[in-house]
Amino acid sequence: MAIIIDGKKIANDLCKKLSQKINILKVEHNIFPCLKVILVGSNPASQVYVRNKQKKAESVGINSETVVFSDNLSEDELIEKISELNKERFVHGILVQLPLPNHISASRVINTVSVEKDVDGFHDENVGRLVKGERNCLIPCTPKGSLDLIKLVESNLSGKNAVVIGRSNIVGKPMFHLLLQENCTVTILHSQSKDLAEYCSKADIVVAAVGKPNFVQKNWIKEGAIVIDVGINSVNIGGKPKLVGDVDFDGVKEKVKAITPVPGGVGPMTIAFLMINTVIAACLQGKVDAYDFVSSGL
Ligand code: NDP
């Protein structure tokens, strides 16, 4: 019987422990972690994500505010707002909800956020630190949360074959580096890759981040593998919208050691790790050793 990894419970437990650490930060270090979320436009999915982030922040004791701008905000106006927030000492984390409207360069915006406040871990400098395997850097939340789930099933990943499907900057590529740091032998697959089934069939760990429902099939997967389904796809079943992942969950779960469901797998971990990153950012700016403070006991 496969372990169905309960990301929701694991994320809730993480947040409870984090909340205690936030209290210590407040009482012993006079640091009150604060996250500012910037939303440009009225994309309904983004509005839901931002609301969930804000609710979770409040529940763990992080001060959080969402700053909403209309679709016609110019790139320069957004850059100016971020530059102001960079200077505000009480703001520890800045998250710009993606996607941005087409007239705004996401890359310029992301790289305007100060490196120490970049809780999404998308700034070029944080990407470089991740590639070099440095401590105390801000790592993208979804891959970090996914790795956490994998390590709860199998603590030592050394020598394991891992396949990551998808090479986006926010999921696939950072996932590749995190698994590499765990001494896995990592293959990354993308839309131009051939023989996906063959690569997957040799993998002890498969992380799917494609954005296509039921993409990963049962016959691709090795017996006893760990499968992490990052995908979130809305499909119509019997006239009703339903969220599904990238993996044929019902088929694949029959042969794996562990698998994440959608919803309730990676999604809640992404939000939990945003909270953790905000606390890491607060530590970095408050000159508290973030790695020791946040990592121990979580
Ligand atoms: P992107 O669209 O940025 O990337 C998708 C990747 O899948 C690309 O690298 C693309 O390859 C690859 N791909 C597309 N088609 C194929 C194919 N036929 N075979 C192999 N690879 C293919 O998506 P994201 O990385 O942003 O997100 C992926 C999924 O994860 C989405 O469903 C998204 O909603 C979800 N997501 C979930 C999160 C969570 O918290 N659970 C957080 C972030 C994302 P190429 O580069 O060649 O185009």
mmCIF file of C-alpha atoms in Angstrom, residues 104-236:
data_model
loop_
_atom_site.group_PDB
_atom_site.id
_atom_site.type_symbol
_atom_site.label_atom_id
_atom_site.label_comp_id
_atom_site.label_asym_id
_atom_site.label_seq_id
_atom_site.Cartn_x
_atom_site.Cartn_y
_atom_site.Cartn_z
ATOM 1 C CA ILE A 104 5.749 44.416 -17.252
ATOM 2 C CA SER A 105 9.085 42.566 -17.305
ATOM 3 C CA ALA A 106 8.892 39.920 -14.576
ATOM 4 C CA SER A 107 12.664 39.536 -14.657
ATOM 5 C CA ARG A 108 13.316 43.256 -14.024
ATOM 6 C CA VAL A 109 10.724 43.305 -11.247
ATOM 7 C CA ILE A 110 12.052 40.155 -9.536
ATOM 8 C CA ASN A 111 15.591 41.499 -9.609
ATOM 9 C CA THR A 112 14.479 44.782 -8.063
ATOM 10 C CA VAL A 113 13.372 43.017 -4.867
ATOM 11 C CA SER A 114 16.303 43.138 -2.452
ATOM 12 C CA VAL A 115 18.122 39.789 -2.258
ATOM 13 C CA GLU A 116 17.469 39.496 1.482
ATOM 14 C CA LYS A 117 13.722 40.170 1.083
ATOM 15 C CA ASP A 118 13.236 37.862 -1.918
ATOM 16 C CA VAL A 119 11.045 35.267 -0.167
ATOM 17 C CA ASP A 120 10.182 33.584 -3.477
ATOM 18 C CA GLY A 121 13.898 32.929 -4.081
ATOM 19 C CA PHE A 122 13.641 34.069 -7.708
ATOM 20 C CA HIS A 123 16.260 36.866 -7.652
ATOM 21 C CA ASP A 124 19.287 36.058 -9.839
ATOM 22 C CA GLU A 125 21.574 36.210 -6.819
ATOM 23 C CA ASN A 126 19.483 33.742 -4.804
ATOM 24 C CA VAL A 127 19.346 31.456 -7.858
ATOM 25 C CA GLY A 128 23.161 31.584 -8.024
ATOM 26 C CA ARG A 129 23.461 30.802 -4.314
ATOM 27 C CA LEU A 130 21.136 27.819 -4.711
ATOM 28 C CA VAL A 131 23.214 26.500 -7.619
ATOM 29 C CA LYS A 132 26.344 26.822 -5.463
ATOM 30 C CA GLY A 133 24.585 25.087 -2.534
ATOM 31 C CA GLU A 134 25.100 27.955 -0.070
ATOM 32 C CA ARG A 135 23.564 28.039 3.421
ATOM 33 C CA ASN A 136 21.313 30.881 4.486
ATOM 34 C CA CYS A 137 19.892 31.634 1.039
ATOM 35 C CA LEU A 138 16.263 31.972 0.008
ATOM 36 C CA ILE A 139 15.164 28.950 -2.022
ATOM 37 C CA PRO A 140 11.945 28.767 -4.101
ATOM 38 C CA CYS A 141 9.099 27.486 -1.930
ATOM 39 C CA THR A 142 7.532 24.780 -4.128
ATOM 40 C CA PRO A 143 10.724 22.762 -4.763
ATOM 41 C CA LYS A 144 11.816 23.244 -1.157
ATOM 42 C CA GLY A 145 8.456 21.957 0.076
ATOM 43 C CA SER A 146 8.591 19.057 -2.389
ATOM 44 C CA LEU A 147 12.049 18.038 -1.168
ATOM 45 C CA ASP A 148 10.806 18.149 2.406
ATOM 46 C CA LEU A 149 8.031 15.689 1.517
ATOM 47 C CA ILE A 150 10.469 13.355 -0.249
ATOM 48 C CA LYS A 151 12.809 13.398 2.755
ATOM 49 C CA LEU A 152 10.008 12.536 5.144
ATOM 50 C CA VAL A 153 9.566 9.293 3.189
ATOM 51 C CA GLU A 154 13.277 8.616 2.580
ATOM 52 C CA SER A 155 15.769 10.581 4.638
ATOM 53 C CA ASN A 156 18.901 9.512 2.740
ATOM 54 C CA LEU A 157 18.610 10.235 -0.978
ATOM 55 C CA SER A 158 22.263 9.624 -1.777
ATOM 56 C CA GLY A 159 22.708 7.728 -5.040
ATOM 57 C CA LYS A 160 18.992 7.676 -5.878
ATOM 58 C CA ASN A 161 17.905 8.203 -9.474
ATOM 59 C CA ALA A 162 15.625 11.232 -9.651
ATOM 60 C CA VAL A 163 13.677 12.521 -12.634
ATOM 61 C CA VAL A 164 12.219 16.029 -12.713
ATOM 62 C CA ILE A 165 9.677 16.650 -15.476
ATOM 63 C CA GLY A 166 9.549 20.374 -16.266
ATOM 64 C CA ARG A 167 12.353 22.937 -16.348
ATOM 65 C CA SER A 168 10.694 26.173 -15.251
ATOM 66 C CA ASN A 169 12.687 28.638 -13.174
ATOM 67 C CA ILE A 170 10.208 28.393 -10.314
ATOM 68 C CA VAL A 171 9.852 24.625 -10.011
ATOM 69 C CA GLY A 172 11.845 22.326 -12.322
ATOM 70 C CA LYS A 173 15.296 23.935 -12.287
ATOM 71 C CA PRO A 174 15.501 24.625 -8.532
ATOM 72 C CA MET A 175 14.140 21.105 -7.889
ATOM 73 C CA PHE A 176 16.984 19.734 -10.022
ATOM 74 C CA HIS A 177 19.573 21.572 -7.895
ATOM 75 C CA LEU A 178 18.023 20.585 -4.569
ATOM 76 C CA LEU A 179 18.014 16.900 -5.533
ATOM 77 C CA LEU A 180 21.573 17.196 -6.804
ATOM 78 C CA GLN A 181 22.624 18.613 -3.425
ATOM 79 C CA GLU A 182 21.068 15.521 -1.841
ATOM 80 C CA ASN A 183 23.480 13.466 -3.973
ATOM 81 C CA CYS A 184 20.813 12.129 -6.297
ATOM 82 C CA THR A 185 21.610 11.395 -9.930
ATOM 83 C CA VAL A 186 19.190 13.806 -11.528
ATOM 84 C CA THR A 187 17.667 13.895 -15.006
ATOM 85 C CA ILE A 188 15.509 16.812 -16.076
ATOM 86 C CA LEU A 189 12.934 16.291 -18.824
ATOM 87 C CA HIS A 190 11.075 18.939 -20.854
ATOM 88 C CA SER A 191 8.880 19.370 -23.898
ATOM 89 C CA GLN A 192 11.679 18.447 -26.310
ATOM 90 C CA SER A 193 12.802 15.351 -24.376
ATOM 91 C CA LYS A 194 12.394 11.925 -25.921
ATOM 92 C CA ASP A 195 11.619 8.604 -24.248
ATOM 93 C CA LEU A 196 10.117 10.121 -21.092
ATOM 94 C CA ALA A 197 8.665 6.776 -20.034
ATOM 95 C CA GLU A 198 12.077 5.130 -20.232
ATOM 96 C CA TYR A 199 13.751 7.756 -18.012
ATOM 97 C CA CYS A 200 10.901 7.642 -15.504
ATOM 98 C CA SER A 201 10.921 3.843 -15.358
ATOM 99 C CA LYS A 202 14.471 3.938 -13.893
ATOM 100 C CA ALA A 203 13.699 6.635 -11.349
ATOM 101 C CA ASP A 204 13.456 6.138 -7.588
ATOM 102 C CA ILE A 205 11.974 9.626 -7.357
ATOM 103 C CA VAL A 206 9.780 11.374 -9.947
ATOM 104 C CA VAL A 207 8.781 15.025 -9.582
ATOM 105 C CA ALA A 208 6.167 16.094 -12.129
ATOM 106 C CA ALA A 209 5.835 19.845 -12.807
ATOM 107 C CA VAL A 210 4.377 20.008 -16.291
ATOM 108 C CA GLY A 211 0.881 21.485 -16.039
ATOM 109 C CA LYS A 212 -0.858 18.689 -17.966
ATOM 110 C CA PRO A 213 -3.527 16.514 -16.338
ATOM 111 C CA ASN A 214 -2.807 12.763 -16.160
ATOM 112 C CA PHE A 215 0.472 13.219 -18.000
ATOM 113 C CA VAL A 216 2.492 10.707 -15.988
ATOM 114 C CA GLN A 217 1.149 7.215 -16.514
ATOM 115 C CA LYS A 218 1.268 4.096 -14.345
ATOM 116 C CA ASN A 219 3.391 2.154 -16.845
ATOM 117 C CA TRP A 220 6.127 4.853 -16.707
ATOM 118 C CA ILE A 221 6.730 4.404 -13.000
ATOM 119 C CA LYS A 222 9.008 1.926 -11.241
ATOM 120 C CA GLU A 223 7.608 -0.225 -8.396
ATOM 121 C CA GLY A 224 8.369 1.417 -5.062
ATOM 122 C CA ALA A 225 9.174 4.876 -6.435
ATOM 123 C CA ILE A 226 8.339 8.151 -4.677
ATOM 124 C CA VAL A 227 6.150 10.376 -6.857
ATOM 125 C CA ILE A 228 5.686 14.079 -6.168
ATOM 126 C CA ASP A 229 2.930 15.714 -8.186
ATOM 127 C CA VAL A 230 3.432 19.475 -8.375
ATOM 128 C CA GLY A 231 0.888 20.066 -11.135
ATOM 129 C CA ILE A 232 -2.349 21.924 -10.533
ATOM 130 C CA ASN A 233 -4.822 21.577 -13.383
ATOM 131 C CA SER A 234 -8.484 22.449 -13.433
ATOM 132 C CA VAL A 235 -10.509 19.878 -15.364
ATOM 133 C CA ASN A 236 -14.185 19.468 -15.997
#
